[in-house]
Amino acid sequence: FFAQQGFRVVNINYTLQPEGDFIEVMRELFAALHWMEENARQYQFDPDGICVSGDSGGGHYALLAAAIQDSTYLQDYFGVRPLKHGICGTAASCPMTDLRPARDGKDMTSRFLRKNTLHSGRLRDDTYVENVSIPCLPDKCEFPKVFLLTTPTDSLLYGEAKGLHELLQARGVVHKYREYTSEQRTLGHVFNVTDPEYPESVAANREILDYFMAQYRKRKSP
């Protein structure tokens, strides 16, 4: 869909947890983003217009990458170099945001993450947990402008997206937040990716692109 609208699209893969932790994944993501800068001419990328989006766990990674790009503290911790041209825009669909509940939470998502996904040893490392939990980052850096989108019928992570929105709002952090609803159907977790033909999904994906273009125009305006 993004490519059909005229965007150059790069699909980035990365090591899945628990084989790799957040630090390894961030190094892989930044390696891919640096590759985009270095090969911009060959693939007709505009390095001033690199935007990052992701859904669910990928949304978490997108938000974390945006924060790292703007924070020397986080760059040192994760062992990455910032992009020369920066990240133009960031969008996260139904994102996971917070590792802290996975330590001892009783809900289904926390138990699943603790048992099947995350490094159990890492969950006992306070610095690590705080540095990868998005709600902790406004205390550690100037948090970047981002676009969060979700639906109240996301049974997995609606609370995380809404909670992050409310925290950023309370801190005065400029960001965009949208909840999508439908009277005709139940919108599930990452609906705009799993069911892209839904009118609500088309609207959400167009709004992501509109957001990216607005950020790009601001960057290019004299």
PDB file of C-alpha atoms in Angstrom:
ATOM      1  CA  PHE A   1       0.000   0.000   0.000  1.00  0.00           C
ATOM      2  CA  PHE A   2       2.752   2.453   0.926  1.00  0.00           C
ATOM      3  CA  ALA A   3       4.680   1.656  -2.272  1.00  0.00           C
ATOM      4  CA  GLN A   4       1.535   2.170  -4.350  1.00  0.00           C
ATOM      5  CA  GLN A   5       1.297   5.687  -2.934  1.00  0.00           C
ATOM      6  CA  GLY A   6       4.769   6.499  -4.255  1.00  0.00           C
ATOM      7  CA  PHE A   7       6.898   5.732  -1.198  1.00  0.00           C
ATOM      8  CA  ARG A   8      10.140   3.772  -1.323  1.00  0.00           C
ATOM      9  CA  VAL A   9       9.594   0.894   1.121  1.00  0.00           C
ATOM     10  CA  VAL A  10      12.229  -1.131   2.963  1.00  0.00           C
ATOM     11  CA  ASN A  11      11.023  -4.124   4.994  1.00  0.00           C
ATOM     12  CA  ILE A  12      13.493  -4.660   7.838  1.00  0.00           C
ATOM     13  CA  ASN A  13      13.912  -8.059   9.442  1.00  0.00           C
ATOM     14  CA  TYR A  14      15.579  -8.653  12.794  1.00  0.00           C
ATOM     15  CA  THR A  15      16.419 -11.366  15.288  1.00  0.00           C
ATOM     16  CA  LEU A  16      13.345 -12.435  17.232  1.00  0.00           C
ATOM     17  CA  GLN A  17      13.229 -12.670  20.991  1.00  0.00           C
ATOM     18  CA  PRO A  18      14.385 -14.560  22.973  1.00  0.00           C
ATOM     19  CA  GLU A  19      17.223 -15.365  20.528  1.00  0.00           C
ATOM     20  CA  GLY A  20      18.059 -11.651  20.520  1.00  0.00           C
ATOM     21  CA  ASP A  21      17.277  -8.985  23.101  1.00  0.00           C
ATOM     22  CA  PHE A  22      16.290  -5.342  22.588  1.00  0.00           C
ATOM     23  CA  ILE A  23      19.917  -4.240  22.383  1.00  0.00           C
ATOM     24  CA  GLU A  24      20.715  -6.656  19.569  1.00  0.00           C
ATOM     25  CA  VAL A  25      17.553  -5.759  17.693  1.00  0.00           C
ATOM     26  CA  MET A  26      18.261  -2.024  17.949  1.00  0.00           C
ATOM     27  CA  ARG A  27      21.742  -2.560  16.550  1.00  0.00           C
ATOM     28  CA  GLU A  28      20.263  -4.506  13.650  1.00  0.00           C
ATOM     29  CA  LEU A  29      17.620  -1.856  12.981  1.00  0.00           C
ATOM     30  CA  PHE A  30      20.136   0.968  13.016  1.00  0.00           C
ATOM     31  CA  ALA A  31      22.432  -1.025  10.731  1.00  0.00           C
ATOM     32  CA  ALA A  32      19.532  -1.249   8.266  1.00  0.00           C
ATOM     33  CA  LEU A  33      18.741   2.460   8.601  1.00  0.00           C
ATOM     34  CA  HIS A  34      22.393   3.357   8.022  1.00  0.00           C
ATOM     35  CA  TRP A  35      22.323   1.107   4.945  1.00  0.00           C
ATOM     36  CA  MET A  36      19.399   3.175   3.666  1.00  0.00           C
ATOM     37  CA  GLU A  37      21.375   6.387   4.081  1.00  0.00           C
ATOM     38  CA  GLU A  38      24.464   4.920   2.457  1.00  0.00           C
ATOM     39  CA  ASN A  39      22.529   3.530  -0.532  1.00  0.00           C
ATOM     40  CA  ALA A  40      20.112   6.420  -0.949  1.00  0.00           C
ATOM     41  CA  ARG A  41      21.287   7.364  -4.430  1.00  0.00           C
ATOM     42  CA  GLN A  42      21.190   3.817  -5.805  1.00  0.00           C
ATOM     43  CA  TYR A  43      17.636   3.160  -4.587  1.00  0.00           C
ATOM     44  CA  GLN A  44      16.348   6.726  -4.980  1.00  0.00           C
ATOM     45  CA  PHE A  45      15.779   7.266  -1.281  1.00  0.00           C
ATOM     46  CA  ASP A  46      15.670  10.770   0.107  1.00  0.00           C
ATOM     47  CA  PRO A  47      17.808  10.449   3.266  1.00  0.00           C
ATOM     48  CA  ASP A  48      16.015  13.465   4.728  1.00  0.00           C
ATOM     49  CA  GLY A  49      12.723  11.565   4.509  1.00  0.00           C
ATOM     50  CA  ILE A  50      13.465   8.272   6.269  1.00  0.00           C
ATOM     51  CA  CYS A  51      10.386   7.338   8.316  1.00  0.00           C
ATOM     52  CA  VAL A  52       9.907   4.326  10.568  1.00  0.00           C
ATOM     53  CA  SER A  53       6.697   2.432  11.263  1.00  0.00           C
ATOM     54  CA  GLY A  54       5.824  -0.824  12.967  1.00  0.00           C
ATOM     55  CA  ASP A  55       2.963  -2.680  14.590  1.00  0.00           C
ATOM     56  CA  SER A  56       2.687  -4.517  17.923  1.00  0.00           C
ATOM     57  CA  GLY A  57       6.242  -5.485  18.938  1.00  0.00           C
ATOM     58  CA  GLY A  58       7.492  -3.748  15.796  1.00  0.00           C
ATOM     59  CA  GLY A  59       5.718  -0.620  16.980  1.00  0.00           C
ATOM     60  CA  HIS A  60       7.676  -0.852  20.228  1.00  0.00           C
ATOM     61  CA  TYR A  61      10.901  -1.090  18.247  1.00  0.00           C
ATOM     62  CA  ALA A  62       9.920   1.871  16.048  1.00  0.00           C
ATOM     63  CA  LEU A  63       9.247   4.061  19.085  1.00  0.00           C
ATOM     64  CA  LEU A  64      12.472   2.948  20.732  1.00  0.00           C
ATOM     65  CA  ALA A  65      14.500   3.648  17.589  1.00  0.00           C
ATOM     66  CA  ALA A  66      13.059   7.174  17.392  1.00  0.00           C
ATOM     67  CA  ALA A  67      13.982   7.833  21.028  1.00  0.00           C
ATOM     68  CA  ILE A  68      17.507   6.476  20.549  1.00  0.00           C
ATOM     69  CA  GLN A  69      18.044   8.668  17.489  1.00  0.00           C
ATOM     70  CA  ASP A  70      17.497  11.785  19.641  1.00  0.00           C
ATOM     71  CA  SER A  71      19.363  10.693  22.787  1.00  0.00           C
ATOM     72  CA  THR A  72      23.138  10.399  23.241  1.00  0.00           C
ATOM     73  CA  TYR A  73      22.502   8.524  26.500  1.00  0.00           C
ATOM     74  CA  LEU A  74      20.463   5.844  24.740  1.00  0.00           C
ATOM     75  CA  GLN A  75      22.891   5.715  21.809  1.00  0.00           C
ATOM     76  CA  ASP A  76      25.711   4.918  24.239  1.00  0.00           C
ATOM     77  CA  TYR A  77      23.621   2.330  26.077  1.00  0.00           C
ATOM     78  CA  PHE A  78      22.500   0.482  22.938  1.00  0.00           C
ATOM     79  CA  GLY A  79      25.830   0.926  21.158  1.00  0.00           C
ATOM     80  CA  VAL A  80      24.487   2.566  17.998  1.00  0.00           C
ATOM     81  CA  ARG A  81      25.278   5.636  15.905  1.00  0.00           C
ATOM     82  CA  PRO A  82      22.498   8.097  15.086  1.00  0.00           C
ATOM     83  CA  LEU A  83      21.479   8.609  11.484  1.00  0.00           C
ATOM     84  CA  LYS A  84      23.235  11.526   9.851  1.00  0.00           C
ATOM     85  CA  HIS A  85      19.939  12.822   8.472  1.00  0.00           C
ATOM     86  CA  GLY A  86      17.777  11.710  11.388  1.00  0.00           C
ATOM     87  CA  ILE A  87      14.401   9.981  11.433  1.00  0.00           C
ATOM     88  CA  CYS A  88      11.782  12.124   9.716  1.00  0.00           C
ATOM     89  CA  GLY A  89       8.657  10.502  11.191  1.00  0.00           C
ATOM     90  CA  THR A  90       7.624   7.576  13.383  1.00  0.00           C
ATOM     91  CA  ALA A  91       4.309   5.717  13.504  1.00  0.00           C
ATOM     92  CA  ALA A  92       3.340   2.804  15.747  1.00  0.00           C
ATOM     93  CA  SER A  93       0.187   0.722  15.272  1.00  0.00           C
ATOM     94  CA  CYS A  94      -1.237  -0.992  18.377  1.00  0.00           C
ATOM     95  CA  PRO A  95       2.252  -0.961  19.915  1.00  0.00           C
ATOM     96  CA  MET A  96       3.643  -2.781  22.871  1.00  0.00           C
ATOM     97  CA  THR A  97       5.390  -0.127  24.963  1.00  0.00           C
ATOM     98  CA  ASP A  98       6.294  -1.294  28.464  1.00  0.00           C
ATOM     99  CA  LEU A  99       8.383  -4.208  29.717  1.00  0.00           C
ATOM    100  CA  ARG A 100       7.771  -3.582  33.405  1.00  0.00           C
ATOM    101  CA  PRO A 101       4.432  -5.463  33.674  1.00  0.00           C
ATOM    102  CA  ALA A 102       6.061  -8.572  32.180  1.00  0.00           C
ATOM    103  CA  ARG A 103       8.137  -9.010  35.335  1.00  0.00           C
ATOM    104  CA  ASP A 104       5.288 -10.253  37.493  1.00  0.00           C
ATOM    105  CA  GLY A 105       2.020  -9.296  35.767  1.00  0.00           C
ATOM    106  CA  LYS A 106      -0.805 -11.812  35.932  1.00  0.00           C
ATOM    107  CA  ASP A 107      -2.541 -10.834  32.697  1.00  0.00           C
ATOM    108  CA  MET A 108      -2.290 -13.038  29.597  1.00  0.00           C
ATOM    109  CA  THR A 109       0.106 -10.764  27.706  1.00  0.00           C
ATOM    110  CA  SER A 110       2.539 -10.476  30.622  1.00  0.00           C
ATOM    111  CA  ARG A 111       2.560 -14.218  31.257  1.00  0.00           C
ATOM    112  CA  PHE A 112       3.106 -14.952  27.566  1.00  0.00           C
ATOM    113  CA  LEU A 113       5.991 -12.502  27.288  1.00  0.00           C
ATOM    114  CA  ARG A 114       7.620 -13.791  30.454  1.00  0.00           C
ATOM    115  CA  LYS A 115       7.353 -17.447  29.475  1.00  0.00           C
ATOM    116  CA  ASN A 116       7.863 -17.516  25.729  1.00  0.00           C
ATOM    117  CA  THR A 117       9.437 -14.323  24.463  1.00  0.00           C
ATOM    118  CA  LEU A 118      11.654 -12.254  26.717  1.00  0.00           C
ATOM    119  CA  HIS A 119      14.997 -13.027  28.331  1.00  0.00           C
ATOM    120  CA  SER A 120      13.999 -13.806  31.920  1.00  0.00           C
ATOM    121  CA  GLY A 121      17.393 -12.681  33.189  1.00  0.00           C
ATOM    122  CA  ARG A 122      17.015  -9.322  31.479  1.00  0.00           C
ATOM    123  CA  LEU A 123      13.734  -8.723  33.308  1.00  0.00           C
ATOM    124  CA  ARG A 124      15.715  -8.543  36.565  1.00  0.00           C
ATOM    125  CA  ASP A 125      17.983  -5.808  35.188  1.00  0.00           C
ATOM    126  CA  ASP A 126      16.359  -2.513  36.232  1.00  0.00           C
ATOM    127  CA  THR A 127      18.449  -0.366  33.882  1.00  0.00           C
ATOM    128  CA  TYR A 128      17.672  -2.582  30.901  1.00  0.00           C
ATOM    129  CA  VAL A 129      13.932  -2.710  31.622  1.00  0.00           C
ATOM    130  CA  GLU A 130      13.720   1.066  32.020  1.00  0.00           C
ATOM    131  CA  ASN A 131      15.795   1.770  28.900  1.00  0.00           C
ATOM    132  CA  VAL A 132      13.519  -0.349  26.700  1.00  0.00           C
ATOM    133  CA  SER A 133      10.197   0.685  28.288  1.00  0.00           C
ATOM    134  CA  ILE A 134       8.853   3.646  26.339  1.00  0.00           C
ATOM    135  CA  PRO A 135       6.958   5.238  29.276  1.00  0.00           C
ATOM    136  CA  CYS A 136      10.288   5.568  31.128  1.00  0.00           C
ATOM    137  CA  LEU A 137      12.071   7.389  28.319  1.00  0.00           C
ATOM    138  CA  PRO A 138      10.617  10.917  28.679  1.00  0.00           C
ATOM    139  CA  ASP A 139      12.566  11.046  31.968  1.00  0.00           C
ATOM    140  CA  LYS A 140      15.790  10.109  30.150  1.00  0.00           C
ATOM    141  CA  CYS A 141      15.620  12.139  26.934  1.00  0.00           C
ATOM    142  CA  GLU A 142      13.648  14.679  24.970  1.00  0.00           C
ATOM    143  CA  PHE A 143      11.056  12.322  23.555  1.00  0.00           C
ATOM    144  CA  PRO A 144      10.467  12.715  19.802  1.00  0.00           C
ATOM    145  CA  LYS A 145       7.184  13.504  18.121  1.00  0.00           C
ATOM    146  CA  VAL A 146       5.408  10.261  17.134  1.00  0.00           C
ATOM    147  CA  PHE A 147       2.074   9.021  15.791  1.00  0.00           C
ATOM    148  CA  LEU A 148       0.263   6.365  17.848  1.00  0.00           C
ATOM    149  CA  LEU A 149      -2.795   4.577  16.516  1.00  0.00           C
ATOM    150  CA  THR A 150      -4.921   1.856  18.029  1.00  0.00           C
ATOM    151  CA  THR A 151      -8.474   0.624  18.502  1.00  0.00           C
ATOM    152  CA  PRO A 152     -10.430   0.117  21.738  1.00  0.00           C
ATOM    153  CA  THR A 153     -11.220  -3.419  20.527  1.00  0.00           C
ATOM    154  CA  ASP A 154      -7.540  -4.421  20.539  1.00  0.00           C
ATOM    155  CA  SER A 155      -7.736  -6.987  23.345  1.00  0.00           C
ATOM    156  CA  LEU A 156      -3.953  -7.330  23.600  1.00  0.00           C
ATOM    157  CA  LEU A 157      -2.370  -3.879  23.774  1.00  0.00           C
ATOM    158  CA  TYR A 158      -5.008  -1.138  23.688  1.00  0.00           C
ATOM    159  CA  GLY A 159      -4.182  -0.206  27.274  1.00  0.00           C
ATOM    160  CA  GLU A 160      -0.497   0.260  26.464  1.00  0.00           C
ATOM    161  CA  ALA A 161      -1.083   2.606  23.527  1.00  0.00           C
ATOM    162  CA  LYS A 162      -3.682   4.656  25.387  1.00  0.00           C
ATOM    163  CA  GLY A 163      -1.540   4.737  28.522  1.00  0.00           C
ATOM    164  CA  LEU A 164       1.467   6.039  26.589  1.00  0.00           C
ATOM    165  CA  HIS A 165      -0.712   8.686  24.952  1.00  0.00           C
ATOM    166  CA  GLU A 166      -1.985   9.845  28.347  1.00  0.00           C
ATOM    167  CA  LEU A 167       1.542   9.946  29.778  1.00  0.00           C
ATOM    168  CA  LEU A 168       2.903  11.960  26.837  1.00  0.00           C
ATOM    169  CA  GLN A 169      -0.086  14.268  27.046  1.00  0.00           C
ATOM    170  CA  ALA A 170       0.506  14.854  30.748  1.00  0.00           C
ATOM    171  CA  ARG A 171       4.198  15.585  30.088  1.00  0.00           C
ATOM    172  CA  GLY A 172       3.404  18.020  27.317  1.00  0.00           C
ATOM    173  CA  VAL A 173       5.149  15.879  24.692  1.00  0.00           C
ATOM    174  CA  VAL A 174       3.840  16.767  21.229  1.00  0.00           C
ATOM    175  CA  HIS A 175       2.481  13.692  19.478  1.00  0.00           C
ATOM    176  CA  LYS A 176      -0.495  12.441  17.467  1.00  0.00           C
ATOM    177  CA  TYR A 177      -2.921   9.816  18.748  1.00  0.00           C
ATOM    178  CA  ARG A 178      -5.829   8.169  16.960  1.00  0.00           C
ATOM    179  CA  GLU A 179      -8.327   5.511  17.970  1.00  0.00           C
ATOM    180  CA  TYR A 180     -10.205   3.780  15.160  1.00  0.00           C
ATOM    181  CA  THR A 181     -13.644   2.267  15.684  1.00  0.00           C
ATOM    182  CA  SER A 182     -16.245   0.566  13.498  1.00  0.00           C
ATOM    183  CA  GLU A 183     -19.964  -0.124  13.812  1.00  0.00           C
ATOM    184  CA  GLN A 184     -19.765  -2.793  11.096  1.00  0.00           C
ATOM    185  CA  ARG A 185     -16.901  -4.980  12.377  1.00  0.00           C
ATOM    186  CA  THR A 186     -14.583  -5.659  15.278  1.00  0.00           C
ATOM    187  CA  LEU A 187     -11.170  -4.168  14.671  1.00  0.00           C
ATOM    188  CA  GLY A 188      -8.577  -6.464  16.157  1.00  0.00           C
ATOM    189  CA  HIS A 189      -4.955  -6.112  17.146  1.00  0.00           C
ATOM    190  CA  VAL A 190      -2.945  -4.422  14.338  1.00  0.00           C
ATOM    191  CA  PHE A 191      -6.111  -4.351  12.211  1.00  0.00           C
ATOM    192  CA  ASN A 192      -4.555  -2.035   9.618  1.00  0.00           C
ATOM    193  CA  VAL A 193      -1.921  -4.684   8.852  1.00  0.00           C
ATOM    194  CA  THR A 194      -3.890  -7.930   9.176  1.00  0.00           C
ATOM    195  CA  ASP A 195      -6.993  -6.598   7.405  1.00  0.00           C
ATOM    196  CA  PRO A 196      -5.755  -3.856   5.077  1.00  0.00           C
ATOM    197  CA  GLU A 197      -8.899  -3.962   2.947  1.00  0.00           C
ATOM    198  CA  TYR A 198     -11.141  -2.682   5.770  1.00  0.00           C
ATOM    199  CA  PRO A 199     -12.187   0.947   5.211  1.00  0.00           C
ATOM    200  CA  GLU A 200     -10.870   1.729   8.693  1.00  0.00           C
ATOM    201  CA  SER A 201      -7.527   0.157   7.783  1.00  0.00           C
ATOM    202  CA  VAL A 202      -7.298   2.138   4.557  1.00  0.00           C
ATOM    203  CA  ALA A 203      -8.049   5.304   6.526  1.00  0.00           C
ATOM    204  CA  ALA A 204      -5.436   4.433   9.162  1.00  0.00           C
ATOM    205  CA  ASN A 205      -2.739   3.655   6.612  1.00  0.00           C
ATOM    206  CA  ARG A 206      -3.493   6.819   4.666  1.00  0.00           C
ATOM    207  CA  GLU A 207      -3.270   8.805   7.888  1.00  0.00           C
ATOM    208  CA  ILE A 208       0.160   7.304   8.580  1.00  0.00           C
ATOM    209  CA  LEU A 209       1.339   8.431   5.152  1.00  0.00           C
ATOM    210  CA  ASP A 210      -0.249  11.861   5.573  1.00  0.00           C
ATOM    211  CA  TYR A 211       1.567  12.190   8.879  1.00  0.00           C
ATOM    212  CA  PHE A 212       4.880  11.213   7.299  1.00  0.00           C
ATOM    213  CA  MET A 213       4.379  13.695   4.460  1.00  0.00           C
ATOM    214  CA  ALA A 214       3.504  16.480   6.898  1.00  0.00           C
ATOM    215  CA  GLN A 215       6.690  15.794   8.858  1.00  0.00           C
ATOM    216  CA  TYR A 216       8.684  15.720   5.629  1.00  0.00           C
ATOM    217  CA  ARG A 217       7.279  19.045   4.448  1.00  0.00           C
ATOM    218  CA  LYS A 218       8.137  20.661   7.771  1.00  0.00           C
ATOM    219  CA  ARG A 219      11.690  19.393   7.452  1.00  0.00           C
ATOM    220  CA  LYS A 220      12.023  20.658   3.876  1.00  0.00           C
ATOM    221  CA  SER A 221      10.356  24.024   4.413  1.00  0.00           C
ATOM    222  CA  PRO A 222      12.815  26.967   4.494  1.00  0.00           C
TER     223      PRO A 222
END
